[in-house]
Amino acid sequence: MPSSNQVHKQMLLILEADEQQSHSLSLLLGTYGYQTTRLKDVKALKKYRFVEKVAYCLLVDVGTKLKTHQVLHDYICDTPQLPVIAMSVASNVNLAVAYTRMGTVSFLPKPLQIENLLKAVNEGLKLSEEILAYRQQREAFELRASKLSPRENQVLQMVVDGMSSSQIARELELSVKTVSLHRTNLMSKLEADGVVHLVRMTTHGPLPKPALFWQHRD
Amino acid sequence: MSHQETSNTSKQSFKDPRNPVNDHADTLRDTPANMPDEDGLPTMSPQAMLQMLNHFQRLNLSTHLGLGLAHQINHPLSASVNYTQACIKMLQDDNFNRSEILDYMTRANQEVHRAAELIRRLRRFVSHSAPRLSTMNFNHAVLESVALLNPLLKEHRIDLQLELCDDLPLFIGDRIQIEQVIFNVLINAIECLTDGDFVDPVIVLTTHLGHEPDTLALQVKDNGPGIDADMHDHIFEPFQTTRTHCLGIGLAMSQSICRMHGGKISVENDQEGGVVAQLVLPVNPPSQPFEATNSSDNELVTDATSDRVSESGRSVFS
């Protein structure tokens, strides 16, 4: 069941060549309260290259061979912002390892076990939410940072590098008072509570990645 | 029940009293599988060898090329599991209406039938039976082969376009062998399209009347890269293959089957790109190849797959 504290609209994308499987999967997830969109082919995925206001997770049948579809392959590698769950009728270890290393959330053998399916779907949507939050945070920071003057930007970089106001003043050949003024202004423009907060918001961590399962065990 | 009785029953059930053509089948079946040679030791007759090779190739086809039964059977089962799980959930939540449940259960039921049908088709395809003539609708043989290959086509997202002629005359031949030929030709097209990455792989399969009277023709065309120049002259030679997972006897076997039926097969690069395979078969096959022969020429199998067809245009078995 989708979590009640979800921030964004959630949507599961289903990419499945077999009409009956696609239909039945969409219906099954529907009974568990998920919204689904069935995609016709890999090309239809292009629309979902960038996650915006919706938390997406893609369920895709990857066939039985690793080289089934290069486009899909590339898509999974190139689009870390869209969590992917790989499904296959072949419960082949090599295939599972290959897709997991590529960065898929899960590899599910078919026929699907409902518990595993739900777990994978929830993990995928959670990851998508995290990615959305990460992007929003970043975008918000960039919006605030765009209001900084070139001089303030310079000072910001130096503060983050750990220089004191007097060091900065010496470096930029300004008075300590002027540097302090720049500091106060940029802190307020970036809505930072202090230097630590400032450093944290400027150094973004990497994009959230699928959790390894042993870290995820309760 | 003795062995003799068993074979008699199967013979009875095969014969269709309304269809006298099936009487040909007797001459086929009665061909002794093992004939004693000069030393009195049983050696395999050329027909039996060819028959075994045919069977061997069908087995090879079915085990490789992703047609592993376990995989294919999972597709319909997978859909069925999803439908029934949806029903379970709705019933658990006490949130359903009757017609919905009925619809999903019907679909689940159909999917299980689809799985059973796939098993039946595969079993029939790999069955080891003596060649026998029967009258058939050629298009049905096409559709049967296509049904076997459907999962593979879907997996590689290949668009198979069927253009079947409705006015084909009834055809007399060995049904499983004919399906084997169609299957081989289609597999070749699929392999051509899956060697690289093609955005819109298409196979066009057409059946039509042959140019000569009382013949029918099948054409399979793909939009792949075509056959390599150095491979081109050897495609009908056995064990010539660019692939690691097959024997390379598909086209050789297909050619020998076509000749047995008095027809011919050609595989060429198309001018528009891709490969075009053309199969022309007479509606009534020559009777000789299906009759017992006293020949003990053990080279016959090789003969059948090489170009040494007799001048008279009759089959290699005459």
Coordinates of C-alpha atoms in Angstrom, one line a residue:
Chain A
M1 CA 0.0 0.0 0.0
P2 CA 1.4 3.4 -0.8
S3 CA 2.6 5.2 2.3
S4 CA 0.2 7.7 3.7
N5 CA 2.9 10.4 4.3
Q6 CA 3.8 10.6 0.7
V7 CA 4.7 14.1 -0.5
H8 CA 4.3 13.6 -4.2
K9 CA 1.9 12.0 -6.5
Q10 CA 3.1 8.4 -7.1
M11 CA 3.1 6.7 -10.4
L12 CA 4.3 3.2 -11.4
L13 CA 5.3 2.8 -15.0
I14 CA 5.0 -0.7 -16.5
L15 CA 7.0 -1.6 -19.6
E16 CA 6.1 -5.1 -20.6
A17 CA 5.9 -6.5 -24.1
D18 CA 3.3 -9.2 -23.2
E19 CA -0.1 -7.6 -23.2
Q20 CA -1.7 -10.0 -20.7
Q21 CA 1.2 -9.6 -18.2
S22 CA 1.1 -5.9 -18.6
H23 CA -2.6 -5.7 -18.0
S24 CA -2.6 -8.2 -15.1
L25 CA 0.2 -6.4 -13.4
S26 CA -1.4 -3.0 -13.7
L27 CA -4.6 -4.4 -12.3
L28 CA -2.9 -6.2 -9.5
L29 CA -1.0 -3.1 -8.4
G30 CA -4.3 -1.2 -8.7
T31 CA -5.9 -3.5 -6.1
Y32 CA -3.1 -2.5 -3.8
G33 CA -3.9 1.1 -4.3
Y34 CA -1.1 2.1 -6.7
Q35 CA -1.5 4.2 -9.8
T36 CA 0.0 2.7 -12.9
T37 CA 0.7 3.7 -16.5
R38 CA 1.4 1.1 -19.1
L39 CA 4.0 2.0 -21.6
K40 CA 3.9 0.7 -25.2
D41 CA 7.6 0.5 -25.8
V42 CA 11.0 1.8 -24.8
K43 CA 10.5 4.9 -26.8
A44 CA 7.6 5.9 -24.6
L45 CA 10.1 6.1 -21.7
K46 CA 11.7 9.3 -23.2
K47 CA 8.9 11.3 -21.6
Y48 CA 10.0 10.2 -18.2
R49 CA 13.6 11.0 -18.4
F50 CA 13.4 13.7 -15.7
V51 CA 11.5 13.3 -12.5
E52 CA 9.5 16.4 -11.7
K53 CA 6.5 16.6 -9.4
V54 CA 5.7 12.9 -9.5
A55 CA 7.5 10.1 -7.8
Y56 CA 8.0 7.5 -10.6
C57 CA 9.2 3.9 -10.5
L58 CA 9.6 1.8 -13.6
L59 CA 8.8 -1.9 -13.7
V60 CA 10.3 -3.4 -16.7
D61 CA 10.5 -6.9 -18.2
V62 CA 14.1 -7.2 -19.2
G63 CA 13.7 -10.4 -21.2
T64 CA 16.0 -13.4 -20.7
K65 CA 19.2 -12.2 -22.2
L66 CA 21.4 -9.3 -21.0
K67 CA 21.6 -7.9 -24.5
T68 CA 17.9 -8.0 -25.1
H69 CA 17.5 -4.3 -25.7
Q70 CA 20.4 -1.9 -25.8
V71 CA 18.2 1.2 -25.5
L72 CA 16.7 -0.1 -22.2
H73 CA 20.2 -1.0 -21.1
D74 CA 21.4 2.6 -21.8
Y75 CA 18.3 4.1 -20.2
I76 CA 18.8 2.3 -16.9
C77 CA 22.5 3.3 -16.8
D78 CA 21.9 6.9 -17.9
T79 CA 18.8 7.7 -15.8
P80 CA 19.7 7.2 -12.1
Q81 CA 16.9 9.6 -11.3
L82 CA 14.2 7.1 -12.3
P83 CA 14.3 4.0 -10.1
V84 CA 13.9 0.8 -12.1
I85 CA 12.7 -2.6 -11.1
A86 CA 13.9 -5.3 -13.5
M87 CA 11.6 -8.4 -13.9
S88 CA 12.4 -11.5 -15.9
V89 CA 11.1 -15.0 -16.4
A90 CA 14.7 -16.2 -16.2
S91 CA 15.9 -16.4 -12.7
N92 CA 19.4 -16.3 -14.0
V93 CA 22.1 -15.2 -11.5
N94 CA 24.2 -13.5 -14.1
L95 CA 21.3 -11.5 -15.3
A96 CA 20.2 -10.5 -11.8
V97 CA 23.8 -9.4 -10.9
A98 CA 24.2 -7.5 -14.1
Y99 CA 21.0 -5.5 -13.6
T100 CA 21.6 -4.9 -9.9
R101 CA 25.0 -3.5 -10.7
M102 CA 23.5 -1.3 -13.3
G103 CA 21.6 0.3 -10.5
T104 CA 18.2 -1.2 -10.6
V105 CA 16.3 -1.2 -7.3
S106 CA 15.4 -4.9 -7.5
F107 CA 15.5 -7.9 -9.8
L108 CA 12.3 -9.9 -9.6
P109 CA 11.9 -13.3 -11.1
K110 CA 8.5 -14.2 -12.6
P111 CA 5.9 -15.2 -11.7
L112 CA 6.0 -12.4 -9.2
Q113 CA 5.7 -13.0 -5.5
I114 CA 3.4 -10.4 -4.2
E115 CA 5.5 -9.6 -1.0
N116 CA 8.6 -9.1 -3.1
L117 CA 6.8 -7.0 -5.6
L118 CA 5.3 -4.7 -3.0
K119 CA 8.7 -4.4 -1.2
A120 CA 10.5 -3.5 -4.4
V121 CA 7.8 -1.1 -5.5
N122 CA 7.8 0.7 -2.1
E123 CA 11.6 0.9 -2.1
G124 CA 11.5 2.3 -5.7
L125 CA 8.9 4.9 -4.8
K126 CA 10.8 5.8 -1.6
L127 CA 14.0 6.3 -3.6
S128 CA 12.1 8.4 -6.2
E129 CA 10.8 10.6 -3.3
E130 CA 14.3 11.0 -2.0
I131 CA 15.6 11.9 -5.4
L132 CA 12.8 14.5 -5.7
A133 CA 13.6 15.9 -2.3
Y134 CA 17.3 16.1 -3.2
R135 CA 16.6 17.9 -6.4
Q136 CA 14.2 20.3 -4.8
Q137 CA 16.7 21.2 -2.2
R138 CA 19.3 21.7 -4.8
E139 CA 17.1 23.8 -7.0
A140 CA 16.0 25.9 -4.0
F141 CA 19.7 26.5 -3.1
E142 CA 20.5 27.4 -6.7
L143 CA 17.7 29.8 -6.9
R144 CA 18.9 31.6 -3.7
A145 CA 22.5 31.4 -4.9
S146 CA 21.6 33.1 -8.1
K147 CA 20.8 36.3 -6.2
L148 CA 24.4 36.6 -4.9
S149 CA 26.6 39.3 -6.3
P150 CA 30.0 38.2 -7.9
R151 CA 31.8 39.5 -4.8
E152 CA 29.5 37.6 -2.4
N153 CA 30.1 34.5 -4.5
Q154 CA 33.8 34.9 -4.0
V155 CA 33.4 35.4 -0.3
L156 CA 31.1 32.4 0.0
Q157 CA 33.6 30.2 -1.7
M158 CA 36.3 31.3 0.7
V159 CA 34.1 30.9 3.8
V160 CA 33.2 27.4 2.8
D161 CA 36.9 26.7 2.3
G162 CA 37.4 27.6 5.9
M163 CA 39.0 31.1 5.7
S164 CA 38.4 33.7 8.4
S165 CA 37.1 37.2 7.7
S166 CA 40.5 38.7 8.2
Q167 CA 42.2 36.1 5.9
I168 CA 39.5 36.9 3.2
A169 CA 40.0 40.6 3.6
R170 CA 43.7 40.2 3.1
E171 CA 43.2 38.0 0.0
L172 CA 40.7 40.3 -1.6
E173 CA 42.4 43.5 -0.5
L174 CA 39.2 44.7 1.3
S175 CA 38.6 45.9 4.8
V176 CA 37.5 43.4 7.4
K177 CA 34.3 45.4 7.8
T178 CA 33.4 45.1 4.1
V179 CA 34.0 41.4 4.2
S180 CA 31.8 41.1 7.3
L181 CA 29.1 43.0 5.5
H182 CA 29.3 40.6 2.5
R183 CA 29.2 37.7 4.8
T184 CA 26.1 38.9 6.6
N185 CA 24.4 39.6 3.3
L186 CA 25.1 36.3 1.7
M187 CA 24.0 34.4 4.8
S188 CA 20.7 36.1 4.7
K189 CA 20.3 35.7 1.0
L190 CA 21.0 32.0 1.3
E191 CA 18.9 31.8 4.5
A192 CA 21.7 30.1 6.4
D193 CA 21.6 29.9 10.2
G194 CA 25.4 29.8 10.6
V195 CA 28.6 28.7 8.9
V196 CA 28.0 25.0 9.4
H197 CA 24.6 25.3 7.8
L198 CA 26.1 27.2 5.0
V199 CA 28.7 24.6 4.3
R200 CA 26.1 21.8 4.4
M201 CA 23.9 23.4 1.9
T202 CA 26.7 24.2 -0.6
T203 CA 28.2 20.7 -0.5
H204 CA 25.6 18.4 -2.0
G205 CA 25.9 14.7 -1.4
P206 CA 25.6 12.3 -4.3
L207 CA 22.2 11.5 -5.8
P208 CA 20.4 9.0 -3.6
K209 CA 21.0 5.5 -4.8
P210 CA 19.2 2.2 -4.4
A211 CA 19.8 0.9 -0.9
L212 CA 21.7 -2.4 -0.6
F213 CA 19.4 -4.9 0.8
W214 CA 21.5 -5.7 3.9
Q215 CA 21.3 -2.1 4.9
H216 CA 17.7 -2.2 4.5
R217 CA 16.8 -5.1 6.6
D218 CA 14.7 -4.3 9.7
Chain B
M1 CA -0.9 -53.8 -23.5
S2 CA 1.7 -55.1 -25.9
H3 CA 3.8 -52.8 -28.0
Q4 CA 2.2 -54.0 -31.1
E5 CA -1.2 -53.0 -29.9
T6 CA -0.1 -49.6 -29.0
S7 CA 1.2 -48.8 -32.4
N8 CA -1.9 -50.2 -34.0
T9 CA -4.1 -47.9 -31.9
S10 CA -2.1 -44.9 -32.8
K11 CA -2.3 -45.8 -36.5
Q12 CA -6.1 -46.1 -36.2
S13 CA -6.5 -42.8 -34.5
F14 CA -4.4 -41.1 -37.1
K15 CA -6.3 -42.3 -40.1
D16 CA -9.1 -40.1 -41.2
P17 CA -11.6 -42.2 -43.1
R18 CA -13.0 -39.1 -44.9
N19 CA -9.6 -38.3 -46.2
P20 CA -8.2 -41.0 -48.5
V21 CA -4.9 -39.0 -48.9
N22 CA -3.9 -40.2 -45.5
D23 CA -3.4 -43.6 -47.0
H24 CA 0.0 -42.4 -48.1
A25 CA 1.0 -42.4 -44.5
D26 CA 1.1 -46.2 -44.5
T27 CA 3.9 -46.3 -47.1
L28 CA 5.8 -43.9 -44.9
R29 CA 5.3 -45.6 -41.6
D30 CA 6.1 -49.0 -43.0
T31 CA 9.6 -48.0 -44.0
P32 CA 11.7 -50.2 -41.8
A33 CA 13.8 -48.0 -39.5
N34 CA 16.6 -50.5 -39.3
M35 CA 17.7 -52.7 -42.2
P36 CA 20.2 -55.5 -41.8
D37 CA 23.3 -54.8 -43.9
E38 CA 25.5 -57.5 -45.6
D39 CA 27.0 -58.6 -42.4
G40 CA 23.5 -59.1 -41.0
L41 CA 24.0 -56.4 -38.5
P42 CA 21.3 -53.8 -38.2
T43 CA 22.3 -50.5 -39.7
M44 CA 20.2 -47.4 -39.9
S45 CA 18.5 -46.8 -43.2
P46 CA 19.2 -43.4 -44.8
Q47 CA 15.6 -42.4 -44.2
A48 CA 15.8 -43.2 -40.6
M49 CA 19.0 -41.2 -40.3
L50 CA 17.5 -38.2 -42.0
Q51 CA 14.5 -38.6 -39.9
M52 CA 16.7 -38.6 -36.8
L53 CA 18.6 -35.7 -37.9
N54 CA 15.4 -33.8 -38.5
H55 CA 14.3 -34.6 -35.0
F56 CA 17.6 -33.7 -33.6
Q57 CA 17.5 -30.3 -35.3
R58 CA 14.0 -29.7 -33.9
L59 CA 15.3 -30.5 -30.4
N60 CA 18.2 -28.2 -31.0
L61 CA 15.8 -25.5 -32.1
S62 CA 13.6 -25.9 -29.1
T63 CA 16.3 -26.0 -26.5
H64 CA 18.4 -23.1 -27.7
L65 CA 17.2 -19.7 -28.9
G66 CA 15.5 -18.8 -25.6
L67 CA 12.8 -21.3 -26.3
G68 CA 13.6 -23.1 -23.1
L69 CA 10.2 -24.3 -22.1
A70 CA 10.7 -23.2 -18.5
H71 CA 11.1 -19.6 -19.6
Q72 CA 8.3 -19.4 -22.1
I73 CA 5.8 -21.2 -19.8
N74 CA 6.4 -18.5 -17.2
H75 CA 4.9 -15.7 -19.3
P76 CA 1.3 -16.9 -19.2
L77 CA 1.7 -18.3 -15.7
S78 CA 3.0 -15.0 -14.6
A79 CA -0.1 -13.2 -15.9
S80 CA -2.3 -15.8 -14.3
V81 CA -0.6 -15.4 -10.9
N82 CA -1.1 -11.6 -11.2
Y83 CA -4.8 -12.0 -12.0
T84 CA -5.5 -14.5 -9.2
Q85 CA -3.5 -12.4 -6.7
A86 CA -5.6 -9.4 -7.6
C87 CA -8.7 -11.4 -6.9
I88 CA -7.3 -12.6 -3.6
K89 CA -6.6 -9.1 -2.6
M90 CA -10.1 -7.9 -3.5
L91 CA -11.7 -10.7 -1.7
Q92 CA -9.5 -10.1 1.4
D93 CA -10.4 -6.5 1.4
D94 CA -14.1 -7.3 0.8
N95 CA -13.9 -4.7 -1.8
F96 CA -15.1 -6.1 -5.1
N97 CA -17.9 -6.6 -7.5
R98 CA -18.9 -9.9 -9.0
S99 CA -18.3 -9.0 -12.6
E100 CA -14.8 -7.8 -11.9
I101 CA -13.8 -11.0 -10.1
L102 CA -15.5 -13.0 -12.9
D103 CA -13.5 -11.1 -15.6
Y104 CA -10.2 -11.6 -13.8
M105 CA -10.8 -15.2 -13.1
T106 CA -11.7 -15.8 -16.7
R107 CA -8.5 -14.1 -17.8
A108 CA -6.4 -16.1 -15.4
N109 CA -8.1 -19.3 -16.7
Q110 CA -7.2 -18.3 -20.3
E111 CA -3.6 -17.7 -19.3
V112 CA -3.3 -21.2 -17.8
H113 CA -4.8 -22.6 -21.0
R114 CA -2.2 -20.5 -22.9
A115 CA 0.5 -22.2 -20.9
A116 CA -0.9 -25.6 -21.5
E117 CA -1.2 -24.9 -25.2
L118 CA 2.5 -23.9 -25.3
I119 CA 3.5 -27.1 -23.8
R120 CA 1.3 -29.0 -26.2
R121 CA 2.8 -27.2 -29.2
L122 CA 6.4 -27.8 -28.1
R123 CA 5.7 -31.4 -27.3
R124 CA 4.3 -31.9 -30.7
F125 CA 7.1 -30.0 -32.4
V126 CA 9.8 -32.1 -30.7
S127 CA 8.0 -35.4 -31.0
H128 CA 9.8 -38.2 -32.7
S129 CA 7.4 -39.6 -35.2
A130 CA 7.9 -41.1 -38.7
P131 CA 7.2 -38.7 -41.5
R132 CA 3.6 -38.9 -42.7
L133 CA 1.7 -37.2 -45.3
S134 CA -1.5 -35.4 -44.5
T135 CA -3.6 -32.8 -46.2
M136 CA -3.4 -29.4 -44.5
N137 CA -4.0 -25.8 -44.9
F138 CA -0.6 -24.4 -45.4
N139 CA -1.5 -21.2 -43.6
H140 CA -2.3 -23.2 -40.5
A141 CA 1.2 -24.6 -40.5
V142 CA 2.5 -21.1 -40.7
L143 CA 0.4 -20.0 -37.8
E144 CA 1.4 -23.0 -35.7
S145 CA 5.1 -22.1 -36.2
V146 CA 4.4 -18.5 -35.5
A147 CA 2.6 -19.4 -32.3
L148 CA 5.7 -21.3 -31.1
L149 CA 7.9 -18.3 -31.9
N150 CA 5.6 -15.6 -30.5
P151 CA 7.4 -15.4 -27.1
L152 CA 10.7 -14.9 -28.8
L153 CA 9.3 -12.3 -31.2
K154 CA 7.8 -10.5 -28.2
E155 CA 11.0 -10.6 -26.2
H156 CA 13.0 -9.0 -29.0
R157 CA 10.1 -6.7 -29.8
I158 CA 10.0 -7.8 -33.4
D159 CA 7.0 -6.8 -35.4
L160 CA 5.9 -9.8 -37.4
Q161 CA 3.5 -8.9 -40.2
L162 CA 1.5 -11.8 -41.7
E163 CA 0.1 -11.5 -45.1
L164 CA -1.6 -14.9 -45.7
C165 CA -3.3 -15.7 -48.9
D166 CA -6.8 -16.9 -48.3
D167 CA -7.0 -18.8 -51.7
L168 CA -4.2 -21.3 -51.1
P169 CA -5.1 -24.8 -52.3
L170 CA -4.9 -27.6 -49.7
F171 CA -1.4 -28.9 -49.4
I172 CA -0.2 -32.4 -48.9
G173 CA 3.0 -33.0 -47.0
D174 CA 4.5 -33.9 -43.6
R175 CA 3.1 -31.3 -41.3
I176 CA 5.8 -31.3 -38.7
Q177 CA 8.6 -31.1 -41.2
I178 CA 6.9 -28.2 -43.1
E179 CA 6.5 -26.4 -39.8
Q180 CA 10.2 -27.1 -39.1
V181 CA 11.1 -25.4 -42.4
I182 CA 8.9 -22.4 -41.6
F183 CA 10.3 -22.3 -38.1
N184 CA 13.9 -22.4 -39.4
V185 CA 13.3 -19.6 -41.9
L186 CA 11.7 -17.5 -39.2
I187 CA 14.4 -18.2 -36.7
N188 CA 17.0 -17.1 -39.2
A189 CA 15.2 -13.9 -39.7
I190 CA 14.9 -13.3 -36.0
E191 CA 18.6 -14.1 -35.5
C192 CA 19.5 -11.6 -38.2
L193 CA 17.5 -9.0 -36.4
T194 CA 18.9 -9.7 -33.0
D195 CA 22.6 -9.7 -33.8
G196 CA 22.8 -6.0 -33.6
D197 CA 20.5 -3.3 -32.3
F198 CA 17.7 -2.3 -34.6
V199 CA 15.2 0.2 -33.7
D200 CA 12.2 -1.2 -35.6
P201 CA 12.9 -4.8 -36.4
V202 CA 10.2 -6.1 -38.8
I203 CA 9.6 -9.5 -40.4
V204 CA 7.1 -9.8 -43.2
L205 CA 5.8 -13.2 -43.9
T206 CA 3.7 -13.7 -47.0
T207 CA 2.0 -16.8 -48.5
H208 CA 0.8 -16.8 -52.0
L209 CA 0.1 -19.0 -55.0
G210 CA 3.3 -20.1 -56.9
H211 CA 3.9 -19.0 -60.4
E212 CA 3.7 -22.5 -61.7
P213 CA 0.4 -24.3 -61.5
D214 CA -0.4 -26.3 -58.3
T215 CA 2.4 -24.7 -56.3
L216 CA 2.3 -22.4 -53.4
A217 CA 4.9 -20.1 -52.0
L218 CA 6.1 -18.6 -48.8
Q219 CA 8.2 -15.5 -48.4
V220 CA 9.9 -14.3 -45.3
K221 CA 11.6 -10.9 -45.4
D222 CA 13.4 -9.1 -42.7
N223 CA 14.9 -5.6 -42.4
G224 CA 18.2 -6.7 -40.9
P225 CA 21.7 -6.3 -42.1
G226 CA 21.6 -9.1 -44.7
I227 CA 24.0 -12.1 -45.1
D228 CA 27.8 -11.5 -45.1
A229 CA 29.4 -11.9 -48.5
D230 CA 31.7 -14.7 -47.3
M231 CA 28.8 -16.6 -45.8
H232 CA 26.5 -16.1 -48.7
D233 CA 27.6 -19.0 -50.8
H234 CA 27.6 -21.5 -47.9
I235 CA 24.4 -20.9 -46.2
F236 CA 22.9 -24.3 -47.2
E237 CA 26.0 -26.2 -46.2
P238 CA 25.6 -28.0 -42.9
F239 CA 27.5 -26.8 -39.9
Q240 CA 28.1 -23.4 -41.4
T241 CA 27.0 -21.0 -38.8
T242 CA 28.1 -17.6 -37.4
R243 CA 26.3 -18.4 -34.1
T244 CA 27.8 -20.2 -31.2
H245 CA 24.6 -21.8 -29.8
C246 CA 23.2 -23.6 -32.8
L247 CA 24.3 -26.4 -35.0
G248 CA 24.1 -24.7 -38.3
I249 CA 22.1 -27.4 -39.9
G250 CA 18.8 -25.4 -40.0
L251 CA 18.9 -24.3 -43.6
A252 CA 20.5 -27.6 -44.7
M253 CA 17.7 -29.5 -43.1
S254 CA 15.1 -27.1 -44.5
Q255 CA 16.5 -27.7 -48.0
S256 CA 16.4 -31.4 -47.7
I257 CA 12.8 -31.3 -46.4
C258 CA 11.8 -29.0 -49.3
R259 CA 13.3 -31.4 -51.8
M260 CA 11.5 -34.3 -50.3
H261 CA 8.4 -32.4 -50.9
G262 CA 9.5 -31.6 -54.4
G263 CA 9.9 -27.9 -53.7
K264 CA 12.8 -25.5 -53.3
I265 CA 14.0 -22.9 -50.9
S266 CA 16.2 -19.9 -51.6
V267 CA 17.8 -17.4 -49.2
E268 CA 19.1 -14.2 -50.7
N269 CA 20.0 -10.7 -49.7
D270 CA 17.2 -8.4 -50.6
Q271 CA 17.9 -5.3 -52.7
E272 CA 16.2 -3.1 -50.2
G273 CA 18.4 -4.6 -47.4
G274 CA 17.7 -7.5 -45.2
V275 CA 17.3 -11.1 -46.2
V276 CA 14.5 -12.6 -48.2
A277 CA 13.8 -16.4 -47.9
Q278 CA 11.5 -17.9 -50.6
L279 CA 10.0 -21.3 -50.3
V280 CA 8.1 -22.9 -53.3
L281 CA 6.3 -26.2 -52.8
P282 CA 4.1 -28.2 -55.1
V283 CA 0.7 -28.9 -53.7
N284 CA 1.1 -32.6 -54.2
P285 CA 4.5 -33.9 -53.3
P286 CA 6.2 -36.5 -55.5
S287 CA 5.3 -39.9 -54.1
Q288 CA 8.8 -41.5 -54.3
P289 CA 10.5 -39.9 -51.4
F290 CA 8.0 -41.1 -49.0
E291 CA 8.2 -44.7 -50.2
A292 CA 10.5 -47.5 -49.0
T293 CA 13.7 -47.7 -50.9
N294 CA 16.3 -50.4 -51.1
S295 CA 19.2 -48.0 -51.3
S296 CA 21.8 -48.6 -48.7
D297 CA 23.8 -45.6 -49.7
N298 CA 24.8 -44.2 -46.4
E299 CA 25.9 -40.9 -48.0
L300 CA 22.3 -40.2 -48.6
V301 CA 22.0 -37.8 -45.7
T302 CA 24.9 -35.8 -47.0
D303 CA 23.4 -36.1 -50.4
A304 CA 20.2 -34.5 -49.2
T305 CA 21.9 -31.5 -47.9
S306 CA 24.3 -30.9 -50.7
D307 CA 23.5 -29.7 -54.2
R308 CA 23.6 -33.1 -55.8
V309 CA 19.9 -33.3 -56.5
S310 CA 19.2 -35.6 -59.4
E311 CA 18.8 -34.0 -62.8
S312 CA 15.3 -35.2 -63.3
G313 CA 14.2 -32.8 -60.6
R314 CA 13.1 -35.7 -58.5
S315 CA 14.0 -36.0 -54.9
V316 CA 17.3 -37.3 -53.6
F317 CA 15.4 -40.4 -52.5
S318 CA 14.6 -41.6 -55.9

